[in-house]
Amino acid sequence: AVDLNPAMLPLEWLLGTWESDEPGQGSFPTISPFHYNETLYFTHVGQPVINFMFNAFHAESKKPLHRESGFIRIQPGTNNVAFIIAQNSGLVEIEEGELEGQKLTLQSRALARTSFTKQPYVQQISRVFQLRSDGRLEQTVFMALENQPLTQHLHITYRRASS
Ligand code: HEM
């Protein structure tokens, strides 16, 4: 295995595979609440980058639903972290934010979509990843749509499936 690039040591705690320990909760004012399972993969190839893939499934039907993948970079010499993300819905985004210990708070800085993405369009995304003291990883996602202010869409916790 290749050594982790030293630039990425502040995010070493993310590396590996994470599985939702219990179904995550999805909600939004415009939709019916739902439950989902999700697997996260964080890998590297020695570059000053972490590669990731998130695959979500309906908790009851097991049907594949949301998927996103991308890259994580750190601005050298700072705690500023950037996520470069592509989503299966046709949305791409840049999120940036600050790493404080093992908590990462991100805000979207740029969003773009295919010409035929369904409306209403996402206007803003904000999310928090946190490694809790019990060893679980927690992700909370908020979004704003054209007709809805920033509101929680997702909350889920994961346990480490492998490193
Ligand atoms: C609905 C965005 C992640 C499951 C939606 C809607 C949007 C959206 C814009 C439509 C809301 C409306 O019609 O008013 C996003 C974004 C995500 C994300 C930006 C990531 C940052 C996920 C994940 C799941 C999920 C991880 C897990 C399964 C759903 C479901 C619905 C929905 C089940 C409602 C069913 C439907 O009408 O398609 N999401 N979503 N989403 N999302 Fe997400």
Short mmCIF file of C-alpha atoms and ligand atoms in Angstrom, two decimals:
data_model
loop_
_atom_site.label_atom_id
_atom_site.label_comp_id
_atom_site.label_asym_id
_atom_site.label_seq_id
_atom_site.Cartn_x
_atom_site.Cartn_y
_atom_site.Cartn_z
CA ALA A 1 0.00 0.00 0.00
CA VAL A 2 1.11 3.56 -0.72
CA ASP A 3 1.81 5.88 2.22
CA LEU A 4 -0.74 8.61 2.86
CA ASN A 5 0.49 11.93 1.48
CA PRO A 6 1.48 14.01 4.56
CA ALA A 7 -0.78 16.83 3.32
CA MET A 8 -3.78 14.60 4.04
CA LEU A 9 -2.81 13.51 7.59
CA PRO A 10 -5.42 15.87 9.15
CA LEU A 11 -8.12 13.77 7.44
CA GLU A 12 -6.61 10.33 8.08
CA TRP A 13 -9.54 9.60 10.45
CA LEU A 14 -11.90 9.52 7.44
CA LEU A 15 -10.05 6.84 5.46
CA GLY A 16 -11.63 3.44 4.97
CA THR A 17 -15.14 2.12 4.49
CA TRP A 18 -18.09 3.23 6.60
CA GLU A 19 -21.53 1.59 6.76
CA SER A 20 -24.64 3.14 8.24
CA ASP A 21 -25.12 1.46 11.64
CA GLU A 22 -28.87 2.11 11.59
CA PRO A 23 -30.93 3.58 8.77
CA GLY A 24 -30.36 7.27 8.16
CA GLN A 25 -33.27 9.70 8.24
CA GLY A 26 -34.24 11.70 5.18
CA SER A 27 -36.70 14.54 5.27
CA PHE A 28 -37.57 17.87 3.69
CA PRO A 29 -40.68 20.05 3.86
CA THR A 30 -41.68 19.03 0.30
CA ILE A 31 -41.22 15.21 0.57
CA SER A 32 -42.32 12.26 2.69
CA PRO A 33 -39.76 11.25 5.33
CA PHE A 34 -37.72 8.14 4.39
CA HIS A 35 -35.00 5.86 5.72
CA TYR A 36 -31.84 4.90 3.90
CA ASN A 37 -28.64 2.93 4.24
CA GLU A 38 -25.36 4.25 2.93
CA THR A 39 -21.79 3.05 2.43
CA LEU A 40 -18.93 5.55 2.25
CA TYR A 41 -15.51 4.76 0.77
CA PHE A 42 -12.55 7.09 1.38
CA THR A 43 -9.34 6.01 -0.36
CA HIS A 44 -6.06 7.52 -1.58
CA VAL A 45 -3.26 6.75 -4.02
CA GLY A 46 -0.54 8.83 -2.37
CA GLN A 47 -1.56 12.13 -3.95
CA PRO A 48 -2.43 15.11 -1.70
CA VAL A 49 -6.05 14.13 -2.31
CA ILE A 50 -8.62 11.75 -0.79
CA ASN A 51 -10.96 10.01 -3.25
CA PHE A 52 -14.48 9.23 -2.12
CA MET A 53 -17.64 7.42 -3.17
CA PHE A 54 -20.99 7.46 -1.29
CA ASN A 55 -23.68 4.94 -2.25
CA ALA A 56 -27.16 5.17 -0.71
CA PHE A 57 -29.97 2.61 -0.80
CA HIS A 58 -33.60 2.67 0.27
CA ALA A 59 -33.73 1.07 3.75
CA GLU A 60 -36.73 -1.17 3.01
CA SER A 61 -36.60 -1.92 -0.73
CA LYS A 62 -32.74 -1.85 -0.84
CA LYS A 63 -33.04 -0.05 -4.18
CA PRO A 64 -29.99 2.06 -5.11
CA LEU A 65 -30.86 5.75 -4.72
CA HIS A 66 -28.48 8.65 -4.31
CA ARG A 67 -24.79 8.36 -5.30
CA GLU A 68 -21.98 10.84 -5.20
CA SER A 69 -18.27 10.69 -5.71
CA GLY A 70 -15.35 13.03 -5.83
CA PHE A 71 -12.15 14.31 -4.33
CA ILE A 72 -11.10 16.05 -1.13
CA ARG A 73 -8.23 18.54 -1.01
CA ILE A 74 -6.72 20.68 1.76
CA GLN A 75 -5.40 24.18 1.09
CA PRO A 76 -1.73 23.84 2.08
CA GLY A 77 -0.86 25.31 5.46
CA THR A 78 -4.50 25.87 6.47
CA ASN A 79 -7.52 24.01 7.89
CA ASN A 80 -9.48 24.79 4.71
CA VAL A 81 -10.91 21.67 3.12
CA ALA A 82 -12.55 21.41 -0.32
CA PHE A 83 -14.87 18.68 -1.59
CA ILE A 84 -15.18 18.38 -5.39
CA ILE A 85 -18.39 16.39 -5.92
CA ALA A 86 -20.41 14.80 -8.73
CA GLN A 87 -23.91 13.47 -7.93
CA ASN A 88 -25.92 10.94 -9.94
CA SER A 89 -28.83 13.40 -10.07
CA GLY A 90 -26.83 15.59 -12.49
CA LEU A 91 -25.60 18.06 -9.87
CA VAL A 92 -21.94 18.94 -9.44
CA GLU A 93 -20.64 21.03 -6.58
CA ILE A 94 -17.65 22.51 -4.83
CA GLU A 95 -18.00 22.61 -1.06
CA GLU A 96 -15.48 24.28 1.21
CA GLY A 97 -15.14 24.63 4.92
CA GLU A 98 -13.01 24.27 7.94
CA LEU A 99 -11.64 21.27 9.75
CA GLU A 100 -11.76 21.65 13.54
CA GLY A 101 -10.31 18.53 15.16
CA GLN A 102 -12.41 15.71 13.74
CA LYS A 103 -15.32 17.91 12.67
CA LEU A 104 -15.69 19.20 9.15
CA THR A 105 -18.26 21.89 8.33
CA LEU A 106 -18.77 22.54 4.61
CA GLN A 107 -20.78 25.04 2.53
CA SER A 108 -21.36 24.88 -1.20
CA ARG A 109 -19.44 27.56 -3.14
CA ALA A 110 -20.43 26.51 -6.64
CA LEU A 111 -23.28 24.39 -8.00
CA ALA A 112 -23.97 23.38 -11.59
CA ARG A 113 -26.40 20.93 -13.16
CA THR A 114 -27.35 19.30 -16.41
CA SER A 115 -29.73 21.30 -18.62
CA PHE A 116 -32.43 18.69 -17.97
CA THR A 117 -32.21 18.42 -14.16
CA LYS A 118 -35.63 18.29 -12.49
CA GLN A 119 -36.83 21.45 -10.77
CA PRO A 120 -36.84 22.84 -8.13
CA TYR A 121 -33.08 23.44 -8.36
CA VAL A 122 -30.78 23.13 -5.37
CA GLN A 123 -29.45 26.60 -4.45
CA GLN A 124 -27.20 25.80 -1.51
CA ILE A 125 -25.84 22.77 0.38
CA SER A 126 -24.27 22.66 3.80
CA ARG A 127 -23.00 19.58 5.59
CA VAL A 128 -21.21 18.45 8.70
CA PHE A 129 -19.05 15.33 9.12
CA GLN A 130 -18.00 14.50 12.64
CA LEU A 131 -16.10 11.59 14.14
CA ARG A 132 -17.79 11.10 17.50
CA SER A 133 -16.04 10.02 20.65
CA ASP A 134 -17.82 6.62 20.39
CA GLY A 135 -16.00 5.99 17.07
CA ARG A 136 -19.09 6.57 14.90
CA LEU A 137 -19.03 8.95 11.98
CA GLU A 138 -21.99 11.29 11.64
CA GLN A 139 -23.14 13.20 8.54
CA THR A 140 -25.85 15.89 8.48
CA VAL A 141 -26.86 17.55 5.19
CA PHE A 142 -28.91 20.73 4.75
CA MET A 143 -30.10 22.14 1.43
CA ALA A 144 -31.90 25.19 0.11
CA LEU A 145 -34.09 24.95 -2.99
CA GLU A 146 -35.49 27.75 -5.11
CA ASN A 147 -38.61 27.83 -2.93
CA GLN A 148 -37.23 26.48 0.39
CA PRO A 149 -34.68 27.98 2.80
CA LEU A 150 -31.73 25.95 4.09
CA THR A 151 -33.36 22.97 5.85
CA GLN A 152 -32.11 19.57 6.95
CA HIS A 153 -32.44 16.79 4.32
CA LEU A 154 -30.33 13.99 5.82
CA HIS A 155 -28.94 12.67 9.08
CA ILE A 156 -27.05 9.41 9.41
CA THR A 157 -24.38 7.69 11.48
CA TYR A 158 -21.88 5.08 10.30
CA ARG A 159 -19.62 2.50 11.87
CA ARG A 160 -16.24 1.65 10.41
CA ALA A 161 -16.52 -1.45 8.20
CA SER A 162 -12.81 -1.63 7.33
CA SER A 163 -9.77 0.59 7.29
C1 HEM B 1 -35.49 14.36 -2.69
C2 HEM B 1 -31.36 16.79 -3.25
C3 HEM B 1 -28.95 13.28 -0.99
C4 HEM B 1 -32.95 10.60 -1.03
C5 HEM B 1 -34.57 15.33 -3.04
C6 HEM B 1 -34.89 16.55 -3.76
C7 HEM B 1 -33.73 17.21 -3.92
C8 HEM B 1 -32.68 16.43 -3.31
C9 HEM B 1 -33.53 18.54 -4.63
C10 HEM B 1 -36.28 16.96 -4.26
C11 HEM B 1 -37.02 17.80 -3.25
C12 HEM B 1 -38.31 18.34 -3.82
O1 HEM B 1 -38.80 17.79 -4.81
O2 HEM B 1 -38.85 19.29 -3.26
C13 HEM B 1 -30.37 16.06 -2.65
C14 HEM B 1 -28.99 16.50 -2.51
C15 HEM B 1 -28.32 15.52 -1.86
C16 HEM B 1 -29.26 14.46 -1.61
C17 HEM B 1 -28.45 17.82 -3.01
C18 HEM B 1 -26.87 15.45 -1.42
C19 HEM B 1 -26.17 16.52 -1.07
C20 HEM B 1 -29.82 12.23 -0.83
C21 HEM B 1 -29.46 10.95 -0.26
C22 HEM B 1 -30.57 10.20 -0.27
C23 HEM B 1 -31.64 11.00 -0.84
C24 HEM B 1 -28.08 10.54 0.27
C25 HEM B 1 -30.61 8.81 0.26
C26 HEM B 1 -31.33 7.86 -0.21
C27 HEM B 1 -33.98 11.40 -1.47
C28 HEM B 1 -35.36 10.95 -1.57
C29 HEM B 1 -36.09 12.04 -2.02
C30 HEM B 1 -35.15 13.13 -2.21
C31 HEM B 1 -35.87 9.55 -1.25
C32 HEM B 1 -37.60 12.10 -2.24
C33 HEM B 1 -38.08 11.21 -3.31
C34 HEM B 1 -38.09 11.85 -4.63
O3 HEM B 1 -39.03 12.61 -4.88
O4 HEM B 1 -37.16 11.62 -5.43
N1 HEM B 1 -33.22 15.29 -2.78
N2 HEM B 1 -30.48 14.83 -2.09
N3 HEM B 1 -31.15 12.23 -1.16
N4 HEM B 1 -33.90 12.71 -1.83
FE1 HEM B 1 -32.22 13.81 -1.88
#
